[in-house]
PDB file of C-alpha atoms in Angstrom:
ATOM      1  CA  UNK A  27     -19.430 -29.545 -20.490  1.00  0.00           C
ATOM      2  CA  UNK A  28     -18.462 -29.439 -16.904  1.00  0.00           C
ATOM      3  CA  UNK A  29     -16.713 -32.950 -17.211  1.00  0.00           C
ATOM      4  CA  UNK A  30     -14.653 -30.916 -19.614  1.00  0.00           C
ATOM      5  CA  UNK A  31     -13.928 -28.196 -18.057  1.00  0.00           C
ATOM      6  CA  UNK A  32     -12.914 -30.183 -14.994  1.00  0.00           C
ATOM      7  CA  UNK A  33     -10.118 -31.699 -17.460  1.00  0.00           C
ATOM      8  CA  UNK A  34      -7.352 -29.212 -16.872  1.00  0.00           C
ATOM      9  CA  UNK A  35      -7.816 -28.338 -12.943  1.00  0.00           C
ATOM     10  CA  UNK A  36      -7.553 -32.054 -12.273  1.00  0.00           C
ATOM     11  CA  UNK A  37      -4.258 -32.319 -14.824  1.00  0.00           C
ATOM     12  CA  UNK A  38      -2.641 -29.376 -12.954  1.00  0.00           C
ATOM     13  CA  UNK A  39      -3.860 -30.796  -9.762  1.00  0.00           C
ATOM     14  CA  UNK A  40      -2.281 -34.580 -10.638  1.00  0.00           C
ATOM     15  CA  UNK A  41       0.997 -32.924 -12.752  1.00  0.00           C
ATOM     16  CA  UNK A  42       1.569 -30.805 -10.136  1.00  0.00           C
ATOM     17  CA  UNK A  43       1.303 -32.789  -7.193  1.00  0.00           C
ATOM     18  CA  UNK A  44       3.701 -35.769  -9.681  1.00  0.00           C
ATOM     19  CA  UNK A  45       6.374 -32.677 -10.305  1.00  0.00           C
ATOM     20  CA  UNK A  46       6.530 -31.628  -7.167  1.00  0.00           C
ATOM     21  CA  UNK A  47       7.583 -35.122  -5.771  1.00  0.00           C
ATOM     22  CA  UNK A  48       9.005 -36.670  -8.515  1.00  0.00           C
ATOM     23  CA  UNK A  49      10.527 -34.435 -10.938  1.00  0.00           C
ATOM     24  CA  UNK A  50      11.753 -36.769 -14.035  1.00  0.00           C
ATOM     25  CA  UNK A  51      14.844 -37.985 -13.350  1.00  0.00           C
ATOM     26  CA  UNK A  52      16.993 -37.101 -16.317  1.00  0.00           C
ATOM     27  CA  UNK A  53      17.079 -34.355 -18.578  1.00  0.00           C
ATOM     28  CA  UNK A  54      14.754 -35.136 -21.679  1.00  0.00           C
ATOM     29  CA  UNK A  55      13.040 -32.901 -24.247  1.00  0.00           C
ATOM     30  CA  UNK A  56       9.936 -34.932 -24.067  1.00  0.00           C
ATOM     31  CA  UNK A  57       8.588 -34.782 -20.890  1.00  0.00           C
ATOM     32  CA  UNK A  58       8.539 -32.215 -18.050  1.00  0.00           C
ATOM     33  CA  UNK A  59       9.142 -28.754 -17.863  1.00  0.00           C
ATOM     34  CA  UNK A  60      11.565 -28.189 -20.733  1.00  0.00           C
ATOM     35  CA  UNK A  61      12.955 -24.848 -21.047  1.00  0.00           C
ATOM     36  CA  UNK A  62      16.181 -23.611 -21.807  1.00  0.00           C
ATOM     37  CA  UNK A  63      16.610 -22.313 -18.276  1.00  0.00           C
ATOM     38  CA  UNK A  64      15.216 -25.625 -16.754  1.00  0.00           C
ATOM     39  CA  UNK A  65      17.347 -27.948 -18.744  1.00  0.00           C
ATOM     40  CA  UNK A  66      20.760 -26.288 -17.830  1.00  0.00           C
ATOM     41  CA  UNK A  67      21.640 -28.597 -15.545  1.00  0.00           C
ATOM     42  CA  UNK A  68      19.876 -31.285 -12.917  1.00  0.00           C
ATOM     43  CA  UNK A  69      19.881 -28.213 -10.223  1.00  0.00           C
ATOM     44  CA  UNK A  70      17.612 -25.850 -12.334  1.00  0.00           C
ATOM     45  CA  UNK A  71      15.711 -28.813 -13.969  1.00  0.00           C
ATOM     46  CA  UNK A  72      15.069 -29.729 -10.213  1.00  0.00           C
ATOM     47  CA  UNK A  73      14.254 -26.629  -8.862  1.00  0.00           C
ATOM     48  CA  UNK A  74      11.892 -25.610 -12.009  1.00  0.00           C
ATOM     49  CA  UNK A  75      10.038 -28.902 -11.463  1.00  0.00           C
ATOM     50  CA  UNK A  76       9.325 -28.496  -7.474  1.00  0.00           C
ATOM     51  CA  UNK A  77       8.410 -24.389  -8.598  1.00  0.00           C
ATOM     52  CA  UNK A  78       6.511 -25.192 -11.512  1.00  0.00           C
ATOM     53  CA  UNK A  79       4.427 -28.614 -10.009  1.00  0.00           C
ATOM     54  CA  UNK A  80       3.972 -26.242  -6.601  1.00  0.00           C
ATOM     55  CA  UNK A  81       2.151 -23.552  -8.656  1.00  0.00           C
ATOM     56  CA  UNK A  82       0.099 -25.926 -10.982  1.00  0.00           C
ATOM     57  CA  UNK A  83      -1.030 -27.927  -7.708  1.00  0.00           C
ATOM     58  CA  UNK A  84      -2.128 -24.545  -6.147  1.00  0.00           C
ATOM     59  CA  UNK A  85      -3.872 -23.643  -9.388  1.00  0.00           C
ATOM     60  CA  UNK A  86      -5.987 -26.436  -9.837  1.00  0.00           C
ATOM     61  CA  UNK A  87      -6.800 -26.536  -6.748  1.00  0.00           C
ATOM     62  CA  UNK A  88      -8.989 -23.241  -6.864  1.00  0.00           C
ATOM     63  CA  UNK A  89      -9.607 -23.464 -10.258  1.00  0.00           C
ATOM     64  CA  UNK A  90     -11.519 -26.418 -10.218  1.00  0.00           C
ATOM     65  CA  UNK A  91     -14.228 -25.245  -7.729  1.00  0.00           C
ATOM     66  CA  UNK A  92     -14.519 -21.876  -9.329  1.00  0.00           C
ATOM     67  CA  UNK A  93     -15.029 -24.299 -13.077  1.00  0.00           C
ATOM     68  CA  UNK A  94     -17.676 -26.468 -10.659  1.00  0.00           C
ATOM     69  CA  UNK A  95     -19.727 -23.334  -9.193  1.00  0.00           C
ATOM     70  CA  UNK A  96     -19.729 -21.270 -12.737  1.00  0.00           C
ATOM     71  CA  UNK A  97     -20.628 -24.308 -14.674  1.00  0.00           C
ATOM     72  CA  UNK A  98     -24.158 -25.174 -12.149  1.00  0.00           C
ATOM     73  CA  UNK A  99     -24.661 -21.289 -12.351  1.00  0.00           C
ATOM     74  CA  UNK A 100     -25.437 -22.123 -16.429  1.00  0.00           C
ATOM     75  CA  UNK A 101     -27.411 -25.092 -15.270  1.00  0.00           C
ATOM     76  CA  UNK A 102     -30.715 -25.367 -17.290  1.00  0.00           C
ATOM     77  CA  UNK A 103     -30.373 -22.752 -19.738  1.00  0.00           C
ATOM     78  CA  UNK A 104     -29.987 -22.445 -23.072  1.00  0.00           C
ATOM     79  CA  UNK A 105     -27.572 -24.510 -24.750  1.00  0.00           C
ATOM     80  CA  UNK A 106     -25.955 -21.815 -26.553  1.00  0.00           C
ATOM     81  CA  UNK A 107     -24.875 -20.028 -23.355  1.00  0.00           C
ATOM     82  CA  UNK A 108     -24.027 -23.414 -21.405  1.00  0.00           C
ATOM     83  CA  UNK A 109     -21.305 -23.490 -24.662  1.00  0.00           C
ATOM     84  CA  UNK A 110     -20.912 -20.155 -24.081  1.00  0.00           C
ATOM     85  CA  UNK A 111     -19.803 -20.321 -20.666  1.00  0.00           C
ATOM     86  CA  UNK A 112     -17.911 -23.393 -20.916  1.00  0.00           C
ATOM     87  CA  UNK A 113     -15.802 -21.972 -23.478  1.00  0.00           C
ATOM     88  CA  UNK A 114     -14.735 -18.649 -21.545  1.00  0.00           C
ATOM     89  CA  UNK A 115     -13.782 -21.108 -18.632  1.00  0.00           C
ATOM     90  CA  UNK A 116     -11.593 -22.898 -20.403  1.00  0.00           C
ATOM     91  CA  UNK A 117      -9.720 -20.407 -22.229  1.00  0.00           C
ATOM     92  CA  UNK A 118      -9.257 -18.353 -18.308  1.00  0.00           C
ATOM     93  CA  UNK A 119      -8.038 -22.096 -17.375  1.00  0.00           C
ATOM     94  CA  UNK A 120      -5.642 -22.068 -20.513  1.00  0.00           C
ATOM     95  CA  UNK A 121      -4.360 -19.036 -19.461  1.00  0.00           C
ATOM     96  CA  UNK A 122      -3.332 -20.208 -15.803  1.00  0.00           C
ATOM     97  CA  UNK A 123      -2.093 -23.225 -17.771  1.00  0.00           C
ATOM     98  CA  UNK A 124       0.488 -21.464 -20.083  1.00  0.00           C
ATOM     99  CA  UNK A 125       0.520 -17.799 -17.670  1.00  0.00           C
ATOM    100  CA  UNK A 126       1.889 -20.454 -14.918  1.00  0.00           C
ATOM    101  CA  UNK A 127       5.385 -20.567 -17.596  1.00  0.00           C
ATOM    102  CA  UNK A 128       6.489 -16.627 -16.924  1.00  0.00           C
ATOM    103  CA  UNK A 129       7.159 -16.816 -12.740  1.00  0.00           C
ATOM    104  CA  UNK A 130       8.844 -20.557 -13.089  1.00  0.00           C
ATOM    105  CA  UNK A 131      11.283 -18.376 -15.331  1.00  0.00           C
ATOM    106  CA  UNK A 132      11.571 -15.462 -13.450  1.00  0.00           C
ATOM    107  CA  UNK A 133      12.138 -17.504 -10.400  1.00  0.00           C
ATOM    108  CA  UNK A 134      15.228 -19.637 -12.196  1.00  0.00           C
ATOM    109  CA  UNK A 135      16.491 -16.179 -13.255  1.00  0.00           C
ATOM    110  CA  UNK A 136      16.412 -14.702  -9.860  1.00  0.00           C
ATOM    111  CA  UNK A 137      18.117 -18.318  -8.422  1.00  0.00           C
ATOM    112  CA  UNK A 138      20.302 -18.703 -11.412  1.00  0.00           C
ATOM    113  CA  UNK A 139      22.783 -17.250 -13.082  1.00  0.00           C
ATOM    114  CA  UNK A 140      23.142 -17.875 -17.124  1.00  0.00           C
ATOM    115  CA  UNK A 141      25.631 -20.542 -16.836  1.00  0.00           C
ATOM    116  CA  UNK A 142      22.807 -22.455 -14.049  1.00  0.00           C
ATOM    117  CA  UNK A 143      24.783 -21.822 -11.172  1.00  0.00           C
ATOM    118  CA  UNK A 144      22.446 -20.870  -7.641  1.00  0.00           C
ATOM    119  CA  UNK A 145      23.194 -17.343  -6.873  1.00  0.00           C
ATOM    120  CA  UNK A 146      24.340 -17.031  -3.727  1.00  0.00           C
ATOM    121  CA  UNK A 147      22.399 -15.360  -0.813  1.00  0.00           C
ATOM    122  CA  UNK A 148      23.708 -12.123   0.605  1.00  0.00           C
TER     123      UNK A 148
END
């Protein structure tokens, strides 16, 4: 169970760090961030990639202790609440996984305007 719930840290950690530096290249709907904000044009696609791999990096990176430390908390007990345990971890990771979707787009919104042009600064 703590192999597993080491799973998603490490792909936010490894995704992250990959999106950060090397956004995919072209526009594709199959891999990558792929929203209709981020696939405007190569400027938002960029700019969503570097945002979104930045925050999945810096999620990982403190989820994965926290996963470590609550799952040798559970260590030697029951089986049932070892499950138990590894289960509510995982769905809190999911929801850092998918929650991490919501500032990426308010961040292209607030650089962006609808046609994916950057806003400029005042």
């Amino acid at each position: 169970m703590l192999i597993m719930n080491m799973l998603i840290p490490l792909t936010m950690i490894c995704f992250g760090k990959m999106f950060q530096n090397h956004p995919p290249k072209e526009i594709n709907s199959t891999f990558g961030y792929r929203t209709t904000w981020s696939m405007k044009n190569k400027d938002t696609w960029k700019f969503a990639h570097k945002y979104f791999g930045k925050l999945w990096y810096i999620c990982g990176l403190l989820l994965l202790p926290l996963s470590i430390i609550l799952m040798l908390s559970v260590l030697g007990l029951e089986e049932k609440t070892i499950g138990y345990t590894g289960g509510m971890i995982c769905v809190a990771q999911l929801l850092f996984l998918i929650g991490s979707i919501l500032p990426v787009e308010l961040a292209l919104r607030k650089n962006f305007d609808q046609q994916g042009n950057r806003r400029q600064e005042l």
